[in-house]
Amino acid sequence: DFAASPIPSTVYAVTADGAGCNNESYPSLSLYRSDNGGQSWLRVRSLPTQAETGLFVGGHGELYTYRPQVTVQGHGASVTNSPSDAVVSIDGGHTFLSAPSAGLPQGANLFGPYGTLADGSILYGEYGSYLGARTSALYSWQKGQSAWTDLKVNIPAGIAAVAAQPIASGATSQRLTIIGNDGKVSTVTVLIGQ
């Protein structure tokens, strides 16, 4: 995985320390950083998991990732799906702070991170049969908040990407363009700064 930072020439990458993975073994992962556009890389640290499903750099250089824990069992593996697997670093990936579970439904299945809103909060998608007419939900969270915020929008299942449209200073809502896994594009408006 990789993510570019708004800080000029800074790029992050997550790499596998082993030669591939299969259903019987998963390699450990390392986080790398380049401050010269990828010409050279510095290993920041190993990640305390064998899985990583998203990497995103916020507008102030904060690094978000989703790091589920993997347990290899015989010829298979199980993966956790906990809100605490969503983490943020404000020191370039040296340390991470876990997101809270408050504000999410019991058994929430988070996916992302997809991007940040104008207020600096990170966007994650969440899927579950209890959502009824909403097959997916969008939630936001930022460092310092004690709970996730349900953005209360109807969106299709399977989000491939989310793009937040720029807004004027003082605005209380923001438009999001959502690309589904099926390639369909939709637009929703969400409240920000709640």
CSV table of C-alpha atoms in Angstrom, one decimal:
chain,number,residue,atom,x,y,z
A,1,ASP,CA,0.0,0.0,0.0
A,2,PHE,CA,1.1,3.6,-0.4
A,3,ALA,CA,-0.2,7.2,0.2
A,4,ALA,CA,1.1,10.6,-0.7
A,5,SER,CA,1.2,13.4,1.8
A,6,PRO,CA,0.1,17.0,1.3
A,7,ILE,CA,3.6,17.8,2.6
A,8,PRO,CA,5.6,18.1,-0.7
A,9,SER,CA,7.6,15.0,-1.7
A,10,THR,CA,6.6,12.9,1.3
A,11,VAL,CA,5.2,9.5,0.5
A,12,TYR,CA,4.5,6.5,2.8
A,13,ALA,CA,4.5,2.8,1.8
A,14,VAL,CA,3.6,-0.4,3.6
A,15,THR,CA,5.6,-3.5,2.4
A,16,ALA,CA,5.6,-7.2,3.2
A,17,ASP,CA,8.8,-8.3,4.9
A,18,GLY,CA,8.5,-11.8,3.4
A,19,ALA,CA,8.1,-13.3,0.0
A,20,GLY,CA,4.4,-13.4,-0.4
A,21,CYS,CA,1.5,-14.7,1.6
A,22,ASN,CA,-0.9,-17.6,1.3
A,23,ASN,CA,-3.6,-19.2,3.5
A,24,GLU,CA,-1.0,-20.7,5.7
A,25,SER,CA,1.4,-17.8,6.4
A,26,TYR,CA,1.3,-14.1,6.4
A,27,PRO,CA,4.5,-12.0,6.3
A,28,SER,CA,5.1,-9.2,8.8
A,29,LEU,CA,4.6,-5.6,7.5
A,30,SER,CA,6.8,-2.5,7.6
A,31,LEU,CA,6.1,1.2,7.2
A,32,TYR,CA,8.5,3.2,5.1
A,33,ARG,CA,8.7,7.0,4.4
A,34,SER,CA,10.3,9.0,1.6
A,35,ASP,CA,10.8,12.7,1.9
A,36,ASN,CA,12.2,13.1,-1.7
A,37,GLY,CA,9.3,11.8,-3.8
A,38,GLY,CA,10.4,8.1,-3.6
A,39,GLN,CA,14.1,8.5,-4.6
A,40,SER,CA,15.1,7.0,-1.2
A,41,TRP,CA,13.2,5.3,1.6
A,42,LEU,CA,13.6,5.1,5.4
A,43,ARG,CA,12.1,2.3,7.4
A,44,VAL,CA,9.9,3.9,10.1
A,45,ARG,CA,8.9,0.7,12.0
A,46,SER,CA,7.4,-2.7,11.7
A,47,LEU,CA,3.6,-2.8,12.0
A,48,PRO,CA,2.1,-4.8,14.9
A,49,THR,CA,-0.1,-6.8,12.5
A,50,GLN,CA,0.1,-9.0,9.4
A,51,ALA,CA,-2.6,-7.1,7.6
A,52,GLU,CA,-3.2,-3.5,6.5
A,53,THR,CA,-6.2,-2.6,4.4
A,54,GLY,CA,-5.9,1.2,3.8
A,55,LEU,CA,-3.4,4.0,4.1
A,56,PHE,CA,-4.3,7.7,3.9
A,57,VAL,CA,-2.5,11.0,4.8
A,58,GLY,CA,-4.7,13.8,6.1
A,59,GLY,CA,-4.5,17.5,5.3
A,60,HIS,CA,-2.1,18.2,8.2
A,61,GLY,CA,0.2,15.2,7.6
A,62,GLU,CA,-1.6,12.8,10.0
A,63,LEU,CA,-1.3,9.2,8.8
A,64,TYR,CA,-4.3,7.0,9.0
A,65,THR,CA,-4.4,3.2,8.4
A,66,TYR,CA,-6.6,0.2,9.2
A,67,ARG,CA,-4.6,-2.7,10.8
A,68,PRO,CA,-6.7,-5.8,11.5
A,69,GLN,CA,-5.1,-8.5,13.5
A,70,VAL,CA,-4.5,-11.8,11.8
A,71,THR,CA,-4.5,-15.2,13.5
A,72,VAL,CA,-3.3,-18.1,11.3
A,73,GLN,CA,-5.1,-21.4,12.1
A,74,GLY,CA,-4.1,-24.5,10.2
A,75,HIS,CA,-4.9,-23.9,6.5
A,76,GLY,CA,-6.7,-20.6,7.1
A,77,ALA,CA,-6.7,-17.4,9.0
A,78,SER,CA,-9.1,-15.2,10.9
A,79,VAL,CA,-9.0,-11.4,10.9
A,80,THR,CA,-10.3,-9.1,13.6
A,81,ASN,CA,-12.7,-6.4,12.6
A,82,SER,CA,-12.6,-3.9,15.4
A,83,PRO,CA,-12.9,-0.1,15.5
A,84,SER,CA,-9.6,-0.1,17.4
A,85,ASP,CA,-7.9,-1.4,14.3
A,86,ALA,CA,-8.5,2.1,12.8
A,87,VAL,CA,-5.5,4.1,13.9
A,88,VAL,CA,-3.9,7.5,13.4
A,89,SER,CA,-0.3,8.8,13.8
A,90,ILE,CA,0.7,12.4,14.1
A,91,ASP,CA,4.4,11.7,14.3
A,92,GLY,CA,5.1,10.2,10.9
A,93,GLY,CA,4.1,6.6,11.8
A,94,HIS,CA,6.3,6.2,14.9
A,95,THR,CA,3.3,5.8,17.2
A,96,PHE,CA,-0.4,5.3,16.6
A,97,LEU,CA,-3.6,6.0,18.5
A,98,SER,CA,-6.6,3.7,18.1
A,99,ALA,CA,-10.1,5.0,17.3
A,100,PRO,CA,-12.9,4.5,19.8
A,101,SER,CA,-15.7,2.0,19.4
A,102,ALA,CA,-18.4,4.4,20.6
A,103,GLY,CA,-20.8,5.7,18.0
A,104,LEU,CA,-20.5,2.5,15.9
A,105,PRO,CA,-23.1,-0.3,15.9
A,106,GLN,CA,-22.1,-3.5,17.7
A,107,GLY,CA,-20.1,-5.8,15.3
A,108,ALA,CA,-19.4,-2.9,12.9
A,109,ASN,CA,-17.4,-3.9,9.8
A,110,LEU,CA,-15.2,-0.9,8.9
A,111,PHE,CA,-13.5,-0.4,5.6
A,112,GLY,CA,-11.1,2.4,4.5
A,113,PRO,CA,-9.8,4.9,5.3
A,114,TYR,CA,-11.2,6.7,2.2
A,115,GLY,CA,-10.3,10.4,2.8
A,116,THR,CA,-10.8,13.3,5.0
A,117,LEU,CA,-13.5,15.9,5.4
A,118,ALA,CA,-12.8,19.7,5.5
A,119,ASP,CA,-12.9,19.6,9.3
A,120,GLY,CA,-10.0,17.1,9.3
A,121,SER,CA,-12.0,14.0,10.2
A,122,ILE,CA,-11.3,10.7,8.5
A,123,LEU,CA,-13.9,8.8,6.5
A,124,TYR,CA,-14.6,5.0,6.8
A,125,GLY,CA,-17.3,2.9,5.3
A,126,GLU,CA,-19.2,0.4,7.4
A,127,TYR,CA,-21.3,-2.6,6.2
A,128,GLY,CA,-23.9,-4.7,8.0
A,129,SER,CA,-27.2,-6.4,7.5
A,130,TYR,CA,-28.8,-4.3,10.3
A,131,LEU,CA,-28.5,-1.2,8.2
A,132,GLY,CA,-31.8,-2.1,6.4
A,133,ALA,CA,-32.3,0.2,3.4
A,134,ARG,CA,-28.8,1.5,3.7
A,135,THR,CA,-26.5,-1.2,2.5
A,136,SER,CA,-23.4,0.9,3.5
A,137,ALA,CA,-22.9,3.7,5.9
A,138,LEU,CA,-20.2,6.4,6.2
A,139,TYR,CA,-18.7,7.3,9.5
A,140,SER,CA,-16.1,10.0,10.4
A,141,TRP,CA,-13.7,10.3,13.3
A,142,GLN,CA,-10.7,12.4,14.2
A,143,LYS,CA,-8.0,12.3,16.9
A,144,GLY,CA,-9.4,13.7,20.1
A,145,GLN,CA,-13.0,12.6,19.5
A,146,SER,CA,-14.5,10.0,21.9
A,147,ALA,CA,-17.0,8.6,19.3
A,148,TRP,CA,-17.5,8.1,15.6
A,149,THR,CA,-20.1,10.2,13.8
A,150,ASP,CA,-22.7,8.5,11.5
A,151,LEU,CA,-22.9,10.8,8.5
A,152,LYS,CA,-26.4,9.4,7.9
A,153,VAL,CA,-26.2,9.0,4.1
A,154,ASN,CA,-27.6,6.3,1.8
A,155,ILE,CA,-24.8,4.9,-0.2
A,156,PRO,CA,-24.3,1.7,-2.3
A,157,ALA,CA,-22.5,-1.4,-0.8
A,158,GLY,CA,-18.9,-1.7,-1.8
A,159,ILE,CA,-17.1,1.6,-1.9
A,160,ALA,CA,-14.0,1.9,-4.1
A,161,ALA,CA,-13.2,5.5,-3.5
A,162,VAL,CA,-14.5,8.7,-1.9
A,163,ALA,CA,-13.6,12.2,-3.0
A,164,ALA,CA,-14.5,15.2,-0.8
A,165,GLN,CA,-15.3,18.4,-2.8
A,166,PRO,CA,-13.6,21.7,-1.6
A,167,ILE,CA,-15.8,24.0,0.5
A,168,ALA,CA,-15.8,27.7,1.5
A,169,SER,CA,-14.6,28.7,4.9
A,170,GLY,CA,-17.3,28.4,7.5
A,171,ALA,CA,-19.5,25.9,5.5
A,172,THR,CA,-21.4,23.4,7.5
A,173,SER,CA,-21.8,20.7,4.8
A,174,GLN,CA,-19.6,19.1,2.2
A,175,ARG,CA,-20.4,17.1,-1.0
A,176,LEU,CA,-18.8,13.7,-1.4
A,177,THR,CA,-18.4,11.9,-4.7
A,178,ILE,CA,-18.5,8.1,-4.2
A,179,ILE,CA,-17.3,5.5,-6.6
A,180,GLY,CA,-18.7,2.0,-6.0
A,181,ASN,CA,-16.9,-1.2,-6.6
A,182,ASP,CA,-19.3,-1.6,-9.5
A,183,GLY,CA,-18.0,1.6,-11.1
A,184,LYS,CA,-21.2,3.6,-10.4
A,185,VAL,CA,-20.7,7.2,-9.3
A,186,SER,CA,-23.0,8.9,-6.8
A,187,THR,CA,-22.9,12.2,-4.9
A,188,VAL,CA,-24.1,12.9,-1.3
A,189,THR,CA,-23.9,15.9,1.0
A,190,VAL,CA,-22.8,15.4,4.6
A,191,LEU,CA,-22.8,17.7,7.6
A,192,ILE,CA,-19.4,18.6,9.0
A,193,GLY,CA,-18.0,20.0,12.2
A,194,GLN,CA,-20.6,18.3,14.4
